[in-house]
Amino acid sequence: MNKIEAIDVNFYYGDFHALKGISMEIPQNKVVAFIGPSGCGKSTFLRLFNRMNDLIPGSRLQGRILIDGQDIYAPGGMEVDELRKNVGMVFQRPNPFPKSIFDNVAYGLRVNGIKDKEFIRQRVEESLRGAALWDEVKDKLNSSAYALSGGQQQRLCIARAMAISPSVLLMDEPASALDPISTAKVEELICELRNQVTIVIVTHNMQQASRVSDKTAFFYMGEMIEYDDTKVIFTNPHKEATQNYITGRFG
Amino acid sequence: MRRIFEKAVKWLLTASGFVTSIVILLIIGFLFTEGAGLFKEKVIEEGYVLALNRENNVKELTAAQIKAIFDEDVTNWKEFGGPDMRIEPFRLEDADKLFTEEELGGQYENAGSLIASLIEAHPGMVAFVPESMIPKGANLNFIEDRSISPKEVFAGSEWFPTATPAPLFGMWPLLAGTLWVSLFAILFALPFGISIAVYMSEVASERVRGFLKPVIELLNGIPSVVYGFFGLIVIVPLLQQVFGLPVGESGLAGSIVLAIMALPTIVTVAEDAMRSCPRSLREASLALGATQWQTVYRVVIPSSMSGIASGVVLGIGRAVGETMAVLMVTGNAAAVPSSILEPLRTIPATIAAELGEAPAGGAHYQSLFLLGVILFFITFFINLCVEYISSRNKAKNS
Ligand SMILES: Nc1ncnc2c1ncn2[C@@H]1O[C@H](COP(=O)(O)OP(=O)(O)OP(=O)(O)O)[C@@H](O)[C@H]1O
Ligand SMILES: [Mg+2]
C-alpha cells in the first residue's frame, strides 16, 4: 500500500526548474532514502511532502502529491497545519527551541490544543524514550535544550517530531552534523521507528542509505534517475549514472 | 612612510578617544558640583533676614512655613509653636505705604530704624528685610537661617524656586511628572510598537516593508518641536473635547506625544530582533503543525524578547529625557499630579523653561543643575538596563 504518491511533479524557484517530472510511490511503513549530488533537488522534493516550500516566494508546483490518497495541495482540501501534524520533519541542523527540554517536546502537543498536563507529561516521556534520550535527560527536563550536545539535540528534535504521532517522518540529512556515535544512535532510532511511521530520509552517506533504507531513489540535476529496492540500487543499478555515483566516480 | 602614517592614525584615534572621555567626565563633574552647591545655600534669600518682635519666641521656620506666612495662608503664630498672636508679614515694599519718602530718606537711610521700631511696636510682625538695613543693636529676634536640606529637596512637594523670602525646591512634583508621563507614554507605545513590529517582520510583504521601514525610521529624525507643535494643535484640543477638560494641556497629551516619538525606536529595534529570529526555528515550529500566529507568539516573540525589551527601554530613555515636545503640551504645572488628565511638568521641561531666568550661581540655578543630576541618574539607570539585557542576550545566543 502506498503512503505517498508523487505524480509528474515539476517545481520551479522562479524561473529555475528545480524538479523535472518526478513520479514515485512510497510504501507505508518503509524507509526510503534519497541520494544524489549536492543541489540535485533532494531537499526540495522532500519539503514538498509537508508543504514547507510554500513559504518560498516565487516558487511554483505542477503535478500532484497524494498522501493516504489525498491531494495535499488541492485547493479547499486539507489545511496545511493539519498536514504538518501528520507529516513530521527533522532538519539537517538540530534546531531546538530556546526553551526547556520538556517544553520542546511538548510544543507540538500544545500547539495542537492539548491541555491535559498528565497526558502531555506521559507523551513527553514516551517520545524521549522512543528517541533513546530519556535516560540522559530525565533529571534535567527543565533545563534549556541548548545545554545538550549536538547529537542529543538532534535526538531531541526527533522526539519532538514524534511526540505528535505523525504517520510520516521526513528527515533531511539528520546525521550530517553529528559525530559517528551520535550518527549510529540516530540510525538505530530510524530502524526502531520504521514500524510506526513511513520515513523518507535524505542522505549523502551511501553506507547510511544502504544500512537504514528499504528503497532508494537517486536524483541528478532535478530528475529522478532511478528508484528501486536499496539492495538493487547498491548492488545492481540499472542506470550508468547511478552506478557512477554510488561508486564515487562523480558527484 | 606607511609605518609613520599608521602610527599617526593610531595616535590620533587614541587622543580623540581620551579627549572625548575627558570632556564627558568634565560635564558630569560640572553637573555634580553645581548641583551639590544647592545644599550649601541658605533657606532665606541671601543677604536678607526675617526679623521678629522680641516677644515672639519662634526660632526656626522651614521654607514652606515661611512661604505660608507671606502668602497669608497661616495667620497665627500658634501654628508654629509661638505665642497666640496674629501674624503680620512685612516686606520692604510695604515701607513705601507706611512711611513718607521724607521719613525714609532719599537713600532709604532711615528705613532700618523705622522698620526696627515698627517691629518693636507690633508683636506679631515678621519683616523680610536686608540684613544690612537693620541698625546695630536693634532689640529684635531673628529667625535662624539654615542650609537647604536634601529632605526638603527630594521629598518636598512644592516647587517655587522664585518665591521670596524663601524659595521652595521640592523636586517631587517634577520627578513624579516625569515618571507619570514616561510610564503612560510606554503604556501607549508598547502595544502599538510591538504590533507594528510583528506586522512588519511577520505579515507585511517585502514591498510593504521596504516602504514602511524607512518611513518609520524617518519619524526618528523629525525635530521634537514639530512633534510638540503637532501635539499642541491636534492632540491638546482633542483631549480637551473628549474628556471635557478645562485645559487640554495635560500629562496625557505629553504621554501621547512621547508615545508617538518613542514608537520608531521600539518598532525598529523590536522588528530587527524578530527578524533575526533564525529561520530554522520558525521552520521547526511550522513543521510541528503550528500556525503562523502560534509560531509568532510561541517562538518568535519569546526568542527575541531581549531585543524587544531593549527597544522598549531605549524608547523609555527617549521619553524620560525628551524636553521640547513635553514642554509644549503638558501645561507645566509644578504640582504632584493626582491624575494624568491634569497639567504637570517634567524635569527636562523645567530645566529648559527656567534656566534662562535663573540668575547664574544662585540657588535656583543650582537647583536646576541638581535636576540635571537626577535626570542623569535616571537615564544612566536605563542604560544599565539595556546593557544588562543585551549582555544576557549575548550570553544566551553563544
Ligand atoms: N529558496 C531557493 N530559491 C532559489 N533556488 C533554490 C532555493 N532552494 C534551493 N534552490 C536551488 O534548487 C536546487 C535544488 O536545491 P536542494 O536544496 O533541493 O538541493 P539538495 O539536493 O538538497 O542539495 P544538498 O545535498 O546540498 O542539500 C539547487 O540548485 C538550489 O540552488
Ligand atoms: Mg539539501
PDB file of N, CA, C and O in Angstrom, chain A residues 217-241:
ATOM      1  N   ALA A 217      16.147   6.266  -3.806  1.00  0.00           N
ATOM      2  CA  ALA A 217      15.950   6.997  -5.061  1.00  0.00           C
ATOM      3  C   ALA A 217      17.199   7.809  -5.341  1.00  0.00           C
ATOM      4  O   ALA A 217      17.740   8.453  -4.436  1.00  0.00           O
ATOM      5  N   PHE A 218      17.656   7.757  -6.603  1.00  0.00           N
ATOM      6  CA  PHE A 218      18.829   8.538  -6.974  1.00  0.00           C
ATOM      7  C   PHE A 218      18.396   9.730  -7.828  1.00  0.00           C
ATOM      8  O   PHE A 218      17.710   9.569  -8.835  1.00  0.00           O
ATOM      9  N   PHE A 219      18.789  10.924  -7.393  1.00  0.00           N
ATOM     10  CA  PHE A 219      18.426  12.156  -8.091  1.00  0.00           C
ATOM     11  C   PHE A 219      19.655  12.754  -8.745  1.00  0.00           C
ATOM     12  O   PHE A 219      20.762  12.667  -8.220  1.00  0.00           O
ATOM     13  N   TYR A 220      19.405  13.369  -9.891  1.00  0.00           N
ATOM     14  CA  TYR A 220      20.512  14.053 -10.556  1.00  0.00           C
ATOM     15  C   TYR A 220      19.954  15.216 -11.369  1.00  0.00           C
ATOM     16  O   TYR A 220      19.081  15.023 -12.212  1.00  0.00           O
ATOM     17  N   MET A 221      20.441  16.415 -11.086  1.00  0.00           N
ATOM     18  CA  MET A 221      20.034  17.619 -11.822  1.00  0.00           C
ATOM     19  C   MET A 221      18.517  17.785 -11.906  1.00  0.00           C
ATOM     20  O   MET A 221      17.979  18.101 -12.958  1.00  0.00           O
ATOM     21  N   GLY A 222      17.852  17.581 -10.787  1.00  0.00           N
ATOM     22  CA  GLY A 222      16.410  17.806 -10.772  1.00  0.00           C
ATOM     23  C   GLY A 222      15.590  16.665 -11.332  1.00  0.00           C
ATOM     24  O   GLY A 222      14.365  16.768 -11.415  1.00  0.00           O
ATOM     25  N   GLU A 223      16.249  15.582 -11.729  1.00  0.00           N
ATOM     26  CA  GLU A 223      15.486  14.445 -12.235  1.00  0.00           C
ATOM     27  C   GLU A 223      15.708  13.256 -11.329  1.00  0.00           C
ATOM     28  O   GLU A 223      16.767  13.123 -10.713  1.00  0.00           O
ATOM     29  N   MET A 224      14.673  12.384 -11.258  1.00  0.00           N
ATOM     30  CA  MET A 224      14.876  11.151 -10.531  1.00  0.00           C
ATOM     31  C   MET A 224      15.368  10.114 -11.536  1.00  0.00           C
ATOM     32  O   MET A 224      14.657   9.730 -12.450  1.00  0.00           O
ATOM     33  N   ILE A 225      16.630   9.715 -11.391  1.00  0.00           N
ATOM     34  CA  ILE A 225      17.240   8.823 -12.376  1.00  0.00           C
ATOM     35  C   ILE A 225      16.779   7.391 -12.161  1.00  0.00           C
ATOM     36  O   ILE A 225      16.418   6.680 -13.094  1.00  0.00           O
ATOM     37  N   GLU A 226      16.783   6.974 -10.892  1.00  0.00           N
ATOM     38  CA  GLU A 226      16.457   5.577 -10.629  1.00  0.00           C
ATOM     39  C   GLU A 226      15.857   5.440  -9.238  1.00  0.00           C
ATOM     40  O   GLU A 226      16.256   6.129  -8.314  1.00  0.00           O
ATOM     41  N   TYR A 227      14.888   4.540  -9.114  1.00  0.00           N
ATOM     42  CA  TYR A 227      14.234   4.330  -7.829  1.00  0.00           C
ATOM     43  C   TYR A 227      13.938   2.851  -7.726  1.00  0.00           C
ATOM     44  O   TYR A 227      13.221   2.290  -8.572  1.00  0.00           O
ATOM     45  N   ASP A 228      14.523   2.205  -6.718  1.00  0.00           N
ATOM     46  CA  ASP A 228      14.341   0.756  -6.628  1.00  0.00           C
ATOM     47  C   ASP A 228      14.641   0.312  -5.201  1.00  0.00           C
ATOM     48  O   ASP A 228      14.965   1.132  -4.344  1.00  0.00           O
ATOM     49  N   ASP A 229      14.566  -1.000  -4.990  1.00  0.00           N
ATOM     50  CA  ASP A 229      14.948  -1.524  -3.684  1.00  0.00           C
ATOM     51  C   ASP A 229      16.409  -1.161  -3.418  1.00  0.00           C
ATOM     52  O   ASP A 229      17.232  -1.160  -4.335  1.00  0.00           O
ATOM     53  N   THR A 230      16.696  -0.846  -2.173  1.00  0.00           N
ATOM     54  CA  THR A 230      18.049  -0.406  -1.821  1.00  0.00           C
ATOM     55  C   THR A 230      19.106  -1.410  -2.270  1.00  0.00           C
ATOM     56  O   THR A 230      20.157  -1.043  -2.795  1.00  0.00           O
ATOM     57  N   LYS A 231      18.766  -2.700  -2.066  1.00  0.00           N
ATOM     58  CA  LYS A 231      19.711  -3.752  -2.459  1.00  0.00           C
ATOM     59  C   LYS A 231      20.057  -3.645  -3.942  1.00  0.00           C
ATOM     60  O   LYS A 231      21.209  -3.712  -4.341  1.00  0.00           O
ATOM     61  N   VAL A 232      19.047  -3.470  -4.753  1.00  0.00           N
ATOM     62  CA  VAL A 232      19.249  -3.393  -6.203  1.00  0.00           C
ATOM     63  C   VAL A 232      20.105  -2.182  -6.553  1.00  0.00           C
ATOM     64  O   VAL A 232      21.067  -2.257  -7.311  1.00  0.00           O
ATOM     65  N   ILE A 233      19.751  -1.009  -5.961  1.00  0.00           N
ATOM     66  CA  ILE A 233      20.484   0.217  -6.274  1.00  0.00           C
ATOM     67  C   ILE A 233      21.963   0.075  -5.944  1.00  0.00           C
ATOM     68  O   ILE A 233      22.834   0.491  -6.698  1.00  0.00           O
ATOM     69  N   PHE A 234      22.255  -0.533  -4.830  1.00  0.00           N
ATOM     70  CA  PHE A 234      23.651  -0.567  -4.404  1.00  0.00           C
ATOM     71  C   PHE A 234      24.433  -1.743  -4.962  1.00  0.00           C
ATOM     72  O   PHE A 234      25.652  -1.747  -4.942  1.00  0.00           O
ATOM     73  N   THR A 235      23.724  -2.787  -5.432  1.00  0.00           N
ATOM     74  CA  THR A 235      24.479  -3.913  -5.975  1.00  0.00           C
ATOM     75  C   THR A 235      24.370  -4.004  -7.489  1.00  0.00           C
ATOM     76  O   THR A 235      25.322  -4.349  -8.174  1.00  0.00           O
ATOM     77  N   ASN A 236      23.184  -3.622  -7.986  1.00  0.00           N
ATOM     78  CA  ASN A 236      22.969  -3.878  -9.400  1.00  0.00           C
ATOM     79  C   ASN A 236      22.112  -2.799 -10.048  1.00  0.00           C
ATOM     80  O   ASN A 236      21.026  -3.073 -10.548  1.00  0.00           O
ATOM     81  N   PRO A 237      22.600  -1.544 -10.028  1.00  0.00           N
ATOM     82  CA  PRO A 237      21.769  -0.480 -10.578  1.00  0.00           C
ATOM     83  C   PRO A 237      21.614  -0.618 -12.089  1.00  0.00           C
ATOM     84  O   PRO A 237      22.505  -1.145 -12.755  1.00  0.00           O
ATOM     85  N   HIS A 238      20.444  -0.142 -12.573  1.00  0.00           N
ATOM     86  CA  HIS A 238      20.179  -0.292 -13.997  1.00  0.00           C
ATOM     87  C   HIS A 238      20.765   0.837 -14.815  1.00  0.00           C
ATOM     88  O   HIS A 238      21.035   0.691 -15.988  1.00  0.00           O
ATOM     89  N   LYS A 239      20.949   2.012 -14.170  1.00  0.00           N
ATOM     90  CA  LYS A 239      21.443   3.171 -14.927  1.00  0.00           C
ATOM     91  C   LYS A 239      22.928   3.363 -14.653  1.00  0.00           C
ATOM     92  O   LYS A 239      23.408   3.153 -13.527  1.00  0.00           O
ATOM     93  N   GLU A 240      23.593   3.828 -15.652  1.00  0.00           N
ATOM     94  CA  GLU A 240      25.024   4.027 -15.503  1.00  0.00           C
ATOM     95  C   GLU A 240      25.342   5.159 -14.523  1.00  0.00           C
ATOM     96  O   GLU A 240      26.274   5.082 -13.733  1.00  0.00           O
ATOM     97  N   ALA A 241      24.510   6.223 -14.602  1.00  0.00           N
ATOM     98  CA  ALA A 241      24.720   7.373 -13.715  1.00  0.00           C
ATOM     99  C   ALA A 241      24.665   6.936 -12.256  1.00  0.00           C
ATOM    100  O   ALA A 241      25.497   7.351 -11.439  1.00  0.00           O
TER     101      ALA A 241
END
